[in-house]
Amino acid sequence: MHKRRDFLKRSALVTAGSLLAPQFLSAGKMLLGTNYQGKKLVVVQLGGGNDGLNTIVPFRNDIYYKLRPNLSIPASEVLPLNDELGLNPSLKALKKFYDNGELAVLNNVGYPNPDRSHFRSMDIWQSASDSDKYLKTGWLGRMLDATCPSDAGAYFGLEAGEQLSLAMKGERMKGMAVDDVNRLYQSTRDQFLVGASHAHEHHEHQVDYLYKTLQDVKSSAAYLKEKSGLYSSKIDYPKNPLAKELRGVAQLINAGAESKIYYTSISGFDTHARQKGKQGNLLKSVAESLDAFVTDLKVGGQFENSLVMVFSEFGRRVEENGSEGTDHGTANNVWLIGGKLKKAGVLNTAPDLVKLNNDDLIYTEDFRSVYATILNGWLATNSNDVLGGEFSNLGFV
């Protein structure tokens, strides 16, 4: 008979220390036969507050060059998107998506009373709350709550990494954080845990919770292991952590995994000093990783079934600081990449560098309108139920 202490200790290694967020919980027995093959959403989070003005560059605006004498991107180096805006040259790999009608850029995205704290602003973006409200669930977790059957597996929402973001946590459904599918699978093969996961009755709530969680982890790991073995990418991805995450996502999407949401991230965009080279290298990594990812989806015939959303928790201030960097700002741009965009290109007006609020950009598009458009137009979900209010439809999907 397994001892309670041994079980708690060894199960913790699987559920927390080995690849899964401690908060992971599925509502019940895995449902592996729903065979969901609908549309997929892939989120790419640029952590740290990416400088949107040096990403989608207002290369005809004299104020931009006046306020950024050291940091501005020379007009001769910008990759023009229209008469006013162009891509940072480090995003060269994305230009063909724009030319093909597969990339949309939305400027001035933010929210009222913006918060310049990384943690608080990321919470606001992930929970889709007002800036003065604190929610314990995320917008994608609530979407899973609204659309998944009661016995659906946690793998319907997958996050690359070892911790589950607030965005992926709902009341009933929570996503699953996975760093390496094979390592997760091997962790669940531990003979002690295999035995413990089978039909133990226990009267202590916490121990019962762990038994159920362990069984769910075991089932999900087996499912993901099986799916990840069905497709082997032949695409040459760049060598960086985001590319590794996106390669794993492409492998599962192309293999026909039921997962609806995939969440990836790259950090390092908090560029208070010596920004130019640092941001350029990061943007190059993002663009080349997305290029390989989209190519992979096209080879697998899944690009038109997938939508990529790229965002950051805030932009940077309009004027450069004294350390050849930029400080925390407000509104930013959001990118959308997909093979079925209803609107592509630059979707709205360029940032207004004359009309500022305390020298910061003024948002014109609430970020929850982006979410509402995705929920209604892509994920076939009632956005009011998920966001707790009505937000405008931007019509890009």
mmCIF file of N, CA and C in Angstrom, residues 317-389:
data_model
loop_
_atom_site.group_PDB
_atom_site.id
_atom_site.type_symbol
_atom_site.label_atom_id
_atom_site.label_comp_id
_atom_site.label_asym_id
_atom_site.label_seq_id
_atom_site.Cartn_x
_atom_site.Cartn_y
_atom_site.Cartn_z
ATOM 1 N N ARG A 317 7.688 54.970 -24.263
ATOM 2 C CA ARG A 317 7.422 56.402 -24.392
ATOM 3 C C ARG A 317 7.923 56.894 -25.753
ATOM 4 N N VAL A 318 7.330 57.979 -26.213
ATOM 5 C CA VAL A 318 7.643 58.468 -27.560
ATOM 6 C C VAL A 318 9.083 58.978 -27.636
ATOM 7 N N GLU A 319 9.522 59.688 -26.608
ATOM 8 C CA GLU A 319 10.864 60.275 -26.631
ATOM 9 C C GLU A 319 11.880 59.311 -26.026
ATOM 10 N N GLU A 320 13.034 59.231 -26.648
ATOM 11 C CA GLU A 320 14.086 58.368 -26.094
ATOM 12 C C GLU A 320 14.599 58.943 -24.782
ATOM 13 N N ASN A 321 15.183 58.091 -23.936
ATOM 14 C CA ASN A 321 15.744 58.577 -22.675
ATOM 15 C C ASN A 321 17.244 58.882 -22.842
ATOM 16 N N GLY A 322 17.924 59.149 -21.751
ATOM 17 C CA GLY A 322 19.325 59.516 -21.836
ATOM 18 C C GLY A 322 20.284 58.347 -21.904
ATOM 19 N N SER A 323 19.741 57.135 -21.981
ATOM 20 C CA SER A 323 20.599 55.937 -22.013
ATOM 21 C C SER A 323 20.464 55.189 -23.334
ATOM 22 N N GLU A 324 20.055 55.943 -24.357
ATOM 23 C CA GLU A 324 19.830 55.337 -25.676
ATOM 24 C C GLU A 324 18.831 54.189 -25.597
ATOM 25 N N GLY A 325 17.819 54.432 -24.770
ATOM 26 C CA GLY A 325 16.732 53.467 -24.653
ATOM 27 C C GLY A 325 15.413 54.199 -24.542
ATOM 28 N N THR A 326 14.381 53.486 -24.195
ATOM 29 C CA THR A 326 13.058 54.077 -23.996
ATOM 30 C C THR A 326 12.446 53.509 -22.723
ATOM 31 N N ASP A 327 11.604 54.306 -22.085
ATOM 32 C CA ASP A 327 10.962 53.878 -20.838
ATOM 33 C C ASP A 327 9.525 53.423 -21.097
ATOM 34 N N HIS A 328 8.906 52.901 -20.047
ATOM 35 C CA HIS A 328 7.577 52.300 -20.184
ATOM 36 C C HIS A 328 6.569 53.319 -20.695
ATOM 37 N N GLY A 329 5.773 52.902 -21.661
ATOM 38 C CA GLY A 329 4.785 53.788 -22.245
ATOM 39 C C GLY A 329 3.394 53.207 -22.172
ATOM 40 N N THR A 330 2.620 53.420 -23.210
ATOM 41 C CA THR A 330 1.204 53.041 -23.162
ATOM 42 C C THR A 330 0.801 52.217 -24.386
ATOM 43 N N ALA A 331 0.159 52.859 -25.353
ATOM 44 C CA ALA A 331 -0.410 52.119 -26.491
ATOM 45 C C ALA A 331 0.679 51.487 -27.355
ATOM 46 N N ASN A 332 0.294 50.444 -28.057
ATOM 47 C CA ASN A 332 1.266 49.698 -28.864
ATOM 48 C C ASN A 332 0.556 49.118 -30.077
ATOM 49 N N ASN A 333 1.323 48.461 -30.936
ATOM 50 C CA ASN A 333 0.708 47.775 -32.066
ATOM 51 C C ASN A 333 0.549 46.288 -31.771
ATOM 52 N N VAL A 334 -0.432 45.686 -32.424
ATOM 53 C CA VAL A 334 -0.684 44.242 -32.361
ATOM 54 C C VAL A 334 -0.616 43.716 -33.776
ATOM 55 N N TRP A 335 0.027 42.559 -33.961
ATOM 56 C CA TRP A 335 0.117 41.950 -35.291
ATOM 57 C C TRP A 335 -0.774 40.720 -35.333
ATOM 58 N N LEU A 336 -1.337 40.498 -36.499
ATOM 59 C CA LEU A 336 -2.148 39.300 -36.727
ATOM 60 C C LEU A 336 -1.676 38.651 -38.016
ATOM 61 N N ILE A 337 -1.421 37.372 -37.955
ATOM 62 C CA ILE A 337 -0.915 36.639 -39.121
ATOM 63 C C ILE A 337 -1.832 35.448 -39.366
ATOM 64 N N GLY A 338 -2.296 35.307 -40.586
ATOM 65 C CA GLY A 338 -3.160 34.168 -40.894
ATOM 66 C C GLY A 338 -3.446 34.052 -42.372
ATOM 67 N N GLY A 339 -3.878 32.892 -42.768
ATOM 68 C CA GLY A 339 -4.193 32.652 -44.177
ATOM 69 C C GLY A 339 -5.629 32.969 -44.522
ATOM 70 N N LYS A 340 -6.438 33.357 -43.524
ATOM 71 C CA LYS A 340 -7.846 33.647 -43.774
ATOM 72 C C LYS A 340 -8.252 35.010 -43.210
ATOM 73 N N LEU A 341 -7.345 35.973 -43.253
ATOM 74 C CA LEU A 341 -7.687 37.304 -42.756
ATOM 75 C C LEU A 341 -8.706 37.960 -43.687
ATOM 76 N N LYS A 342 -9.731 38.554 -43.101
ATOM 77 C CA LYS A 342 -10.707 39.299 -43.901
ATOM 78 C C LYS A 342 -10.203 40.701 -44.219
ATOM 79 N N LYS A 343 -9.350 41.210 -43.354
ATOM 80 C CA LYS A 343 -8.689 42.493 -43.592
ATOM 81 C C LYS A 343 -7.207 42.300 -43.322
ATOM 82 N N ALA A 344 -6.379 42.793 -44.217
ATOM 83 C CA ALA A 344 -4.932 42.672 -44.038
ATOM 84 C C ALA A 344 -4.295 44.041 -44.248
ATOM 85 N N GLY A 345 -3.008 44.127 -43.975
ATOM 86 C CA GLY A 345 -2.304 45.396 -44.115
ATOM 87 C C GLY A 345 -2.387 46.218 -42.845
ATOM 88 N N VAL A 346 -2.186 47.506 -42.965
ATOM 89 C CA VAL A 346 -2.295 48.421 -41.814
ATOM 90 C C VAL A 346 -3.767 48.775 -41.649
ATOM 91 N N LEU A 347 -4.364 48.395 -40.527
ATOM 92 C CA LEU A 347 -5.815 48.454 -40.371
ATOM 93 C C LEU A 347 -6.344 49.809 -39.893
ATOM 94 N N ASN A 348 -5.489 50.645 -39.333
ATOM 95 C CA ASN A 348 -5.981 51.936 -38.833
ATOM 96 C C ASN A 348 -4.884 52.988 -38.964
ATOM 97 N N THR A 349 -5.158 54.151 -38.449
ATOM 98 C CA THR A 349 -4.229 55.268 -38.636
ATOM 99 C C THR A 349 -2.950 55.083 -37.818
ATOM 100 N N ALA A 350 -1.920 55.744 -38.261
ATOM 101 C CA ALA A 350 -0.626 55.695 -37.573
ATOM 102 C C ALA A 350 -0.731 56.422 -36.228
ATOM 103 N N PRO A 351 0.144 56.121 -35.295
ATOM 104 C CA PRO A 351 0.139 56.842 -34.012
ATOM 105 C C PRO A 351 0.255 58.343 -34.215
ATOM 106 N N ASP A 352 -0.526 59.095 -33.438
ATOM 107 C CA ASP A 352 -0.509 60.549 -33.487
ATOM 108 C C ASP A 352 0.583 61.045 -32.535
ATOM 109 N N LEU A 353 1.644 61.609 -33.072
ATOM 110 C CA LEU A 353 2.772 62.052 -32.238
ATOM 111 C C LEU A 353 2.640 63.508 -31.816
ATOM 112 N N VAL A 354 1.549 64.135 -32.232
ATOM 113 C CA VAL A 354 1.284 65.523 -31.814
ATOM 114 C C VAL A 354 0.363 65.542 -30.604
ATOM 115 N N LYS A 355 -0.716 64.802 -30.711
ATOM 116 C CA LYS A 355 -1.686 64.746 -29.619
ATOM 117 C C LYS A 355 -1.296 63.616 -28.666
ATOM 118 N N LEU A 356 -0.587 63.988 -27.616
ATOM 119 C CA LEU A 356 -0.106 63.004 -26.638
ATOM 120 C C LEU A 356 -0.753 63.267 -25.280
ATOM 121 N N ASN A 357 -0.667 62.289 -24.407
ATOM 122 C CA ASN A 357 -1.130 62.435 -23.025
ATOM 123 C C ASN A 357 0.070 62.257 -22.108
ATOM 124 N N ASN A 358 0.524 63.347 -21.507
ATOM 125 C CA ASN A 358 1.751 63.294 -20.692
ATOM 126 C C ASN A 358 2.899 62.685 -21.473
ATOM 127 N N ASP A 359 3.007 63.102 -22.727
ATOM 128 C CA ASP A 359 4.078 62.663 -23.635
ATOM 129 C C ASP A 359 3.971 61.191 -24.031
ATOM 130 N N ASP A 360 2.833 60.578 -23.778
ATOM 131 C CA ASP A 360 2.611 59.180 -24.180
ATOM 132 C C ASP A 360 1.569 59.101 -25.278
ATOM 133 N N LEU A 361 1.622 58.032 -26.054
ATOM 134 C CA LEU A 361 0.617 57.793 -27.080
ATOM 135 C C LEU A 361 -0.755 57.597 -26.440
ATOM 136 N N ILE A 362 -1.771 58.027 -27.141
ATOM 137 C CA ILE A 362 -3.156 57.822 -26.696
ATOM 138 C C ILE A 362 -3.741 56.640 -27.458
ATOM 139 N N TYR A 363 -4.282 55.687 -26.735
ATOM 140 C CA TYR A 363 -4.832 54.515 -27.419
ATOM 141 C C TYR A 363 -6.107 54.901 -28.165
ATOM 142 N N THR A 364 -6.333 54.252 -29.287
ATOM 143 C CA THR A 364 -7.579 54.437 -30.038
ATOM 144 C C THR A 364 -8.358 53.132 -30.171
ATOM 145 N N GLU A 365 -7.693 52.009 -29.927
ATOM 146 C CA GLU A 365 -8.350 50.702 -30.016
ATOM 147 C C GLU A 365 -8.181 49.977 -28.686
ATOM 148 N N ASP A 366 -9.295 49.630 -28.052
ATOM 149 C CA ASP A 366 -9.233 48.850 -26.817
ATOM 150 C C ASP A 366 -8.761 47.436 -27.152
ATOM 151 N N PHE A 367 -7.794 46.932 -26.389
ATOM 152 C CA PHE A 367 -7.259 45.593 -26.693
ATOM 153 C C PHE A 367 -8.344 44.524 -26.637
ATOM 154 N N ARG A 368 -9.412 44.809 -25.862
ATOM 155 C CA ARG A 368 -10.486 43.823 -25.778
ATOM 156 C C ARG A 368 -11.317 43.761 -27.052
ATOM 157 N N SER A 369 -11.215 44.777 -27.896
ATOM 158 C CA SER A 369 -11.838 44.695 -29.219
ATOM 159 C C SER A 369 -11.097 43.682 -30.093
ATOM 160 N N VAL A 370 -9.792 43.606 -29.930
ATOM 161 C CA VAL A 370 -9.022 42.575 -30.641
ATOM 162 C C VAL A 370 -9.493 41.199 -30.188
ATOM 163 N N TYR A 371 -9.614 41.036 -28.855
ATOM 164 C CA TYR A 371 -10.061 39.743 -28.327
ATOM 165 C C TYR A 371 -11.487 39.418 -28.802
ATOM 166 N N ALA A 372 -12.374 40.414 -28.741
ATOM 167 C CA ALA A 372 -13.766 40.181 -29.136
ATOM 168 C C ALA A 372 -13.845 39.739 -30.588
ATOM 169 N N THR A 373 -13.041 40.361 -31.436
ATOM 170 C CA THR A 373 -13.033 39.995 -32.857
ATOM 171 C C THR A 373 -12.567 38.554 -33.034
ATOM 172 N N ILE A 374 -11.545 38.167 -32.298
ATOM 173 C CA ILE A 374 -11.033 36.792 -32.389
ATOM 174 C C ILE A 374 -12.061 35.805 -31.825
ATOM 175 N N LEU A 375 -12.649 36.145 -30.691
ATOM 176 C CA LEU A 375 -13.614 35.232 -30.064
ATOM 177 C C LEU A 375 -14.835 35.022 -30.955
ATOM 178 N N ASN A 376 -15.384 36.123 -31.480
ATOM 179 C CA ASN A 376 -16.595 36.011 -32.300
ATOM 180 C C ASN A 376 -16.297 35.474 -33.696
ATOM 181 N N GLY A 377 -15.255 36.020 -34.309
ATOM 182 C CA GLY A 377 -15.015 35.730 -35.720
ATOM 183 C C GLY A 377 -14.148 34.532 -35.996
ATOM 184 N N TRP A 378 -13.362 34.106 -35.007
ATOM 185 C CA TRP A 378 -12.431 33.002 -35.258
ATOM 186 C C TRP A 378 -12.742 31.776 -34.406
ATOM 187 N N LEU A 379 -13.008 32.007 -33.135
ATOM 188 C CA LEU A 379 -13.216 30.877 -32.216
ATOM 189 C C LEU A 379 -14.688 30.568 -31.974
ATOM 190 N N ALA A 380 -15.576 31.251 -32.701
ATOM 191 C CA ALA A 380 -17.018 30.977 -32.637
ATOM 192 C C ALA A 380 -17.535 30.966 -31.202
ATOM 193 N N THR A 381 -17.128 31.996 -30.454
ATOM 194 C CA THR A 381 -17.513 32.120 -29.044
ATOM 195 C C THR A 381 -18.199 33.470 -28.835
ATOM 196 N N ASN A 382 -19.182 33.507 -27.962
ATOM 197 C CA ASN A 382 -19.818 34.769 -27.636
ATOM 198 C C ASN A 382 -18.863 35.597 -26.778
ATOM 199 N N SER A 383 -18.340 36.662 -27.354
ATOM 200 C CA SER A 383 -17.326 37.442 -26.642
ATOM 201 C C SER A 383 -17.890 38.100 -25.386
ATOM 202 N N ASN A 384 -19.171 38.446 -25.394
ATOM 203 C CA ASN A 384 -19.756 39.073 -24.197
ATOM 204 C C ASN A 384 -19.642 38.156 -22.986
ATOM 205 N N ASP A 385 -19.839 36.856 -23.195
ATOM 206 C CA ASP A 385 -19.755 35.902 -22.098
ATOM 207 C C ASP A 385 -18.336 35.811 -21.543
ATOM 208 N N VAL A 386 -17.360 35.944 -22.426
ATOM 209 C CA VAL A 386 -15.959 35.781 -22.010
ATOM 210 C C VAL A 386 -15.393 37.079 -21.443
ATOM 211 N N LEU A 387 -15.755 38.202 -22.066
ATOM 212 C CA LEU A 387 -15.155 39.484 -21.685
ATOM 213 C C LEU A 387 -16.006 40.272 -20.695
ATOM 214 N N GLY A 388 -17.236 39.819 -20.489
ATOM 215 C CA GLY A 388 -18.092 40.498 -19.534
ATOM 216 C C GLY A 388 -18.585 41.848 -20.006
ATOM 217 N N GLY A 389 -18.603 42.056 -21.292
ATOM 218 C CA GLY A 389 -19.084 43.320 -21.846
ATOM 219 C C GLY A 389 -18.970 43.292 -23.345
#
